Structures are given as structure tokens and as C-alpha cells.
Amino acid sequence: MAQTNIVVSALKEQYPDMEVNFKCVTTAGDSDSQTVLWDLKESGFFTSKVEEALLAGEADFAVHSFKDLPTKERQGLTIAAVCDRQFAEDCLIARNNISSINQLPKSAKVGTSSLRRAAQLRHLRPDIEPTPIRGNVTTRLKKLEEGKSFDPAQARPEQGRGDGFDAIILARAGVERLGLVDKISFCFEPNQFIPAPAQGALAVQTRSDDSTTTRLIATIDDKKARIVCSAERQVLTTMQCGCHAPVGAFAECVDNNLRIVAFISDLQGEVFIRREISGPTSQATTLAEQIANEILKAGGNKILKELDKNQEQKDG
């Protein structure tokens, strides 16, 4: 809702007389607050129900966190605008007053349901224990404050498991949009602790055959945000690794130059492959494909095969 209000406010700056009615859709990600995200077998966990409502004509446009949208665009829908990418980075919120990851206690429990974040944590601090956590931002903050951690075996929150979480990691953009910036202990540098592709950006979807609404929404499109987010998502597309592999990508434009950093890791953060590339913004797609292929050739393919093998054994 906070993100939708941002989009509506931007539209009303262009069209002051516009009236917008809200339709709230409960997604699988909302109703299932127990399944660890890396155990999910399907993509679109937070977006598919919203897309179905849009396709059914129950809404004229839909607002998504761009990072949650599968890289394969849903037939009949288009991304009419990419906007409000002010913060791409992750942030850490700790129970104690700290200003760097090195200040976390030994064997600290850090709440995250992201394999990408967990792998980078382990790479930086092998002693850290990434611990699954579910729920929206306020729910996760409450779990941190109450000392609750998540027991996947029992599929329920558990009080008093050790000292609970020492910290949690969240996307800075979500924390900022909810006005909870004072909770942040520190923000990671996105070139070092690499975010999810398109993290922090909003994607506004319309039906492909609704040219009137698509043109209207396109007036709030941020071309620079679209370029960098598309480049980051192209890394995922080229690597064909889905949304459950420890992969990150971050792109930034300076004048007419584009810089992309990306990585893939094994689950333990031990085999960590990071690459960087720069070139003209006009070649964004080519640059993204090139860095993705470099990572695959450097050992990324082997990591993906191992991840697939592990998943088959788990399903099996």
C-alpha cells in the first residue's frame, strides 16, 4: 500500500484531477508466512495473484516491487513504468548499537529468507548464522525486538531459541517507504554487498491491449531506472538461474556510461564469483549478457548444477 501510494502521488502530479480506487489482493506470499522462501518451487510468489486480477480486468494497473517480478514477462501484460528507485541497497537492523557487520557478535543470528543475502553474509563472516525469517517489515522488526527466531522444522515462530535474532537484513527502500529509517543500524554499500536485480524500484504493470492506461502510466517512467533495472534483470535471464540461486546484480549510470557488478555463490559463501563490467549505456543489454556469461564460465555453471542437484534430492 505504501508503494502504491507513491505511484498514485506521482500520477496525480501529472493528472491532478485523477481519481484512483484501491483494490487489495492477498498474494501467496501474504497468506503463507511459514514456508522458507528458498524452499518455494514457483516464482511469482508475491506477484502472480495481483497479475491475475489485472488480467481479469479487476484493476487498470498494478504496482509491484520490481525485484519480485519474474524475469519472464506475463503474457498480456507490460511494464508501463519503472520508478522511485532511490535506494537499491540492503540495510541491517541490529538489536544493539552497531555500525558495521564486523561489530556483530561471534556466531550472530541474522534473520533473512534470501539465499543471496545469506551467501554474502557467510562470505564476509563465516561464523554468522543466517536464520530464516518471514513476514512484512513491521513483523520482522517485532520478531527482532521480541527475540524470536524461526524454526523451519516446526514451521512456527519459537520464543527463546538462544537469544533470538541479533539482527535482520532488509531492503532499505521498504524501510524508507514505511518511515522507519531510524531503525536502520547501517546500510551496505551496493557495490560490495550486491542487491537483488531491480531491488528498490517499483514496476507498474498494465494490460498490453489497454493503450490508454499504458500511455498514462508511461508519464511517470524513469528512463534511467528502467535502464539499470533491465540490465540487472538481464543478468538473471542470461544465467537462467531463476529466483532461488545466490545471485545479485547492481548497475549504475554515470553520464552515458553503465557499470555493472554481479556475483554468484554456493550456499556457504565459499565459492564466490564476482565480476564487474563498464561500457556505454546504449549497450546495456550486451554488457549484462557479457558479465553473466563471464560468471558462468568462471564456475557459475558448476554452482548452478550443484544447486539443481541439491534441489532434486530435496524434492525427492
PDB file of N, CA, C and O in Angstrom, residues 10-11 14-15 80-81 214-222:
ATOM      1  N   ALA A  10       2.613  10.243  -7.698  1.00  0.00           N
ATOM      2  CA  ALA A  10       3.335  10.652  -8.905  1.00  0.00           C
ATOM      3  C   ALA A  10       2.371  10.888 -10.062  1.00  0.00           C
ATOM      4  O   ALA A  10       2.530  11.845 -10.837  1.00  0.00           O
ATOM      5  N   LEU A  11       1.365  10.034 -10.165  1.00  0.00           N
ATOM      6  CA  LEU A  11       0.376  10.200 -11.244  1.00  0.00           C
ATOM      7  C   LEU A  11      -0.446  11.466 -11.047  1.00  0.00           C
ATOM      8  O   LEU A  11      -0.754  12.179 -12.010  1.00  0.00           O
ATOM      9  N   GLN A  14       0.940  14.569 -12.385  1.00  0.00           N
ATOM     10  CA  GLN A  14       0.723  14.731 -13.824  1.00  0.00           C
ATOM     11  C   GLN A  14      -0.749  15.008 -14.142  1.00  0.00           C
ATOM     12  O   GLN A  14      -1.056  15.769 -15.058  1.00  0.00           O
ATOM     13  N   TYR A  15      -1.623  14.383 -13.374  1.00  0.00           N
ATOM     14  CA  TYR A  15      -3.068  14.485 -13.620  1.00  0.00           C
ATOM     15  C   TYR A  15      -3.767  14.795 -12.296  1.00  0.00           C
ATOM     16  O   TYR A  15      -4.275  13.891 -11.612  1.00  0.00           O
ATOM     17  N   ALA A  80       4.650  -0.686 -17.808  1.00  0.00           N
ATOM     18  CA  ALA A  80       4.466   0.637 -18.406  1.00  0.00           C
ATOM     19  C   ALA A  80       5.373   1.688 -17.778  1.00  0.00           C
ATOM     20  O   ALA A  80       5.686   2.696 -18.417  1.00  0.00           O
ATOM     21  N   ALA A  81       5.792   1.459 -16.521  1.00  0.00           N
ATOM     22  CA  ALA A  81       6.662   2.425 -15.855  1.00  0.00           C
ATOM     23  C   ALA A  81       7.539   1.727 -14.827  1.00  0.00           C
ATOM     24  O   ALA A  81       7.117   0.783 -14.165  1.00  0.00           O
ATOM     25  N   THR A 214      -1.810   2.516 -20.496  1.00  0.00           N
ATOM     26  CA  THR A 214      -0.367   2.347 -20.652  1.00  0.00           C
ATOM     27  C   THR A 214       0.310   3.676 -20.944  1.00  0.00           C
ATOM     28  O   THR A 214       1.362   3.994 -20.373  1.00  0.00           O
ATOM     29  N   ARG A 215      -0.294   4.497 -21.810  1.00  0.00           N
ATOM     30  CA  ARG A 215       0.262   5.815 -22.118  1.00  0.00           C
ATOM     31  C   ARG A 215       0.232   6.719 -20.884  1.00  0.00           C
ATOM     32  O   ARG A 215       1.167   7.469 -20.625  1.00  0.00           O
ATOM     33  N   LEU A 216      -0.835   6.627 -20.120  1.00  0.00           N
ATOM     34  CA  LEU A 216      -0.977   7.439 -18.924  1.00  0.00           C
ATOM     35  C   LEU A 216       0.102   7.084 -17.895  1.00  0.00           C
ATOM     36  O   LEU A 216       0.772   7.955 -17.350  1.00  0.00           O
ATOM     37  N   ILE A 217       0.285   5.790 -17.657  1.00  0.00           N
ATOM     38  CA  ILE A 217       1.284   5.333 -16.674  1.00  0.00           C
ATOM     39  C   ILE A 217       2.702   5.657 -17.148  1.00  0.00           C
ATOM     40  O   ILE A 217       3.585   5.966 -16.342  1.00  0.00           O
ATOM     41  N   ALA A 218       2.916   5.618 -18.449  1.00  0.00           N
ATOM     42  CA  ALA A 218       4.258   5.863 -19.001  1.00  0.00           C
ATOM     43  C   ALA A 218       4.777   7.259 -18.683  1.00  0.00           C
ATOM     44  O   ALA A 218       5.986   7.498 -18.745  1.00  0.00           O
ATOM     45  N   THR A 219       3.900   8.167 -18.301  1.00  0.00           N
ATOM     46  CA  THR A 219       4.347   9.531 -17.991  1.00  0.00           C
ATOM     47  C   THR A 219       5.181   9.584 -16.711  1.00  0.00           C
ATOM     48  O   THR A 219       5.882  10.571 -16.479  1.00  0.00           O
ATOM     49  N   ILE A 220       5.138   8.549 -15.879  1.00  0.00           N
ATOM     50  CA  ILE A 220       5.951   8.554 -14.654  1.00  0.00           C
ATOM     51  C   ILE A 220       7.136   7.588 -14.775  1.00  0.00           C
ATOM     52  O   ILE A 220       7.821   7.313 -13.788  1.00  0.00           O
ATOM     53  N   ASP A 221       7.381   7.102 -15.985  1.00  0.00           N
ATOM     54  CA  ASP A 221       8.513   6.205 -16.193  1.00  0.00           C
ATOM     55  C   ASP A 221       9.832   6.947 -16.025  1.00  0.00           C
ATOM     56  O   ASP A 221      10.019   8.041 -16.563  1.00  0.00           O
ATOM     57  N   ASP A 222      10.746   6.342 -15.255  1.00  0.00           N
ATOM     58  CA  ASP A 222      12.086   6.889 -15.051  1.00  0.00           C
ATOM     59  C   ASP A 222      13.030   6.113 -15.970  1.00  0.00           C
ATOM     60  O   ASP A 222      13.348   4.955 -15.705  1.00  0.00           O
TER      61      ASP A 222
END
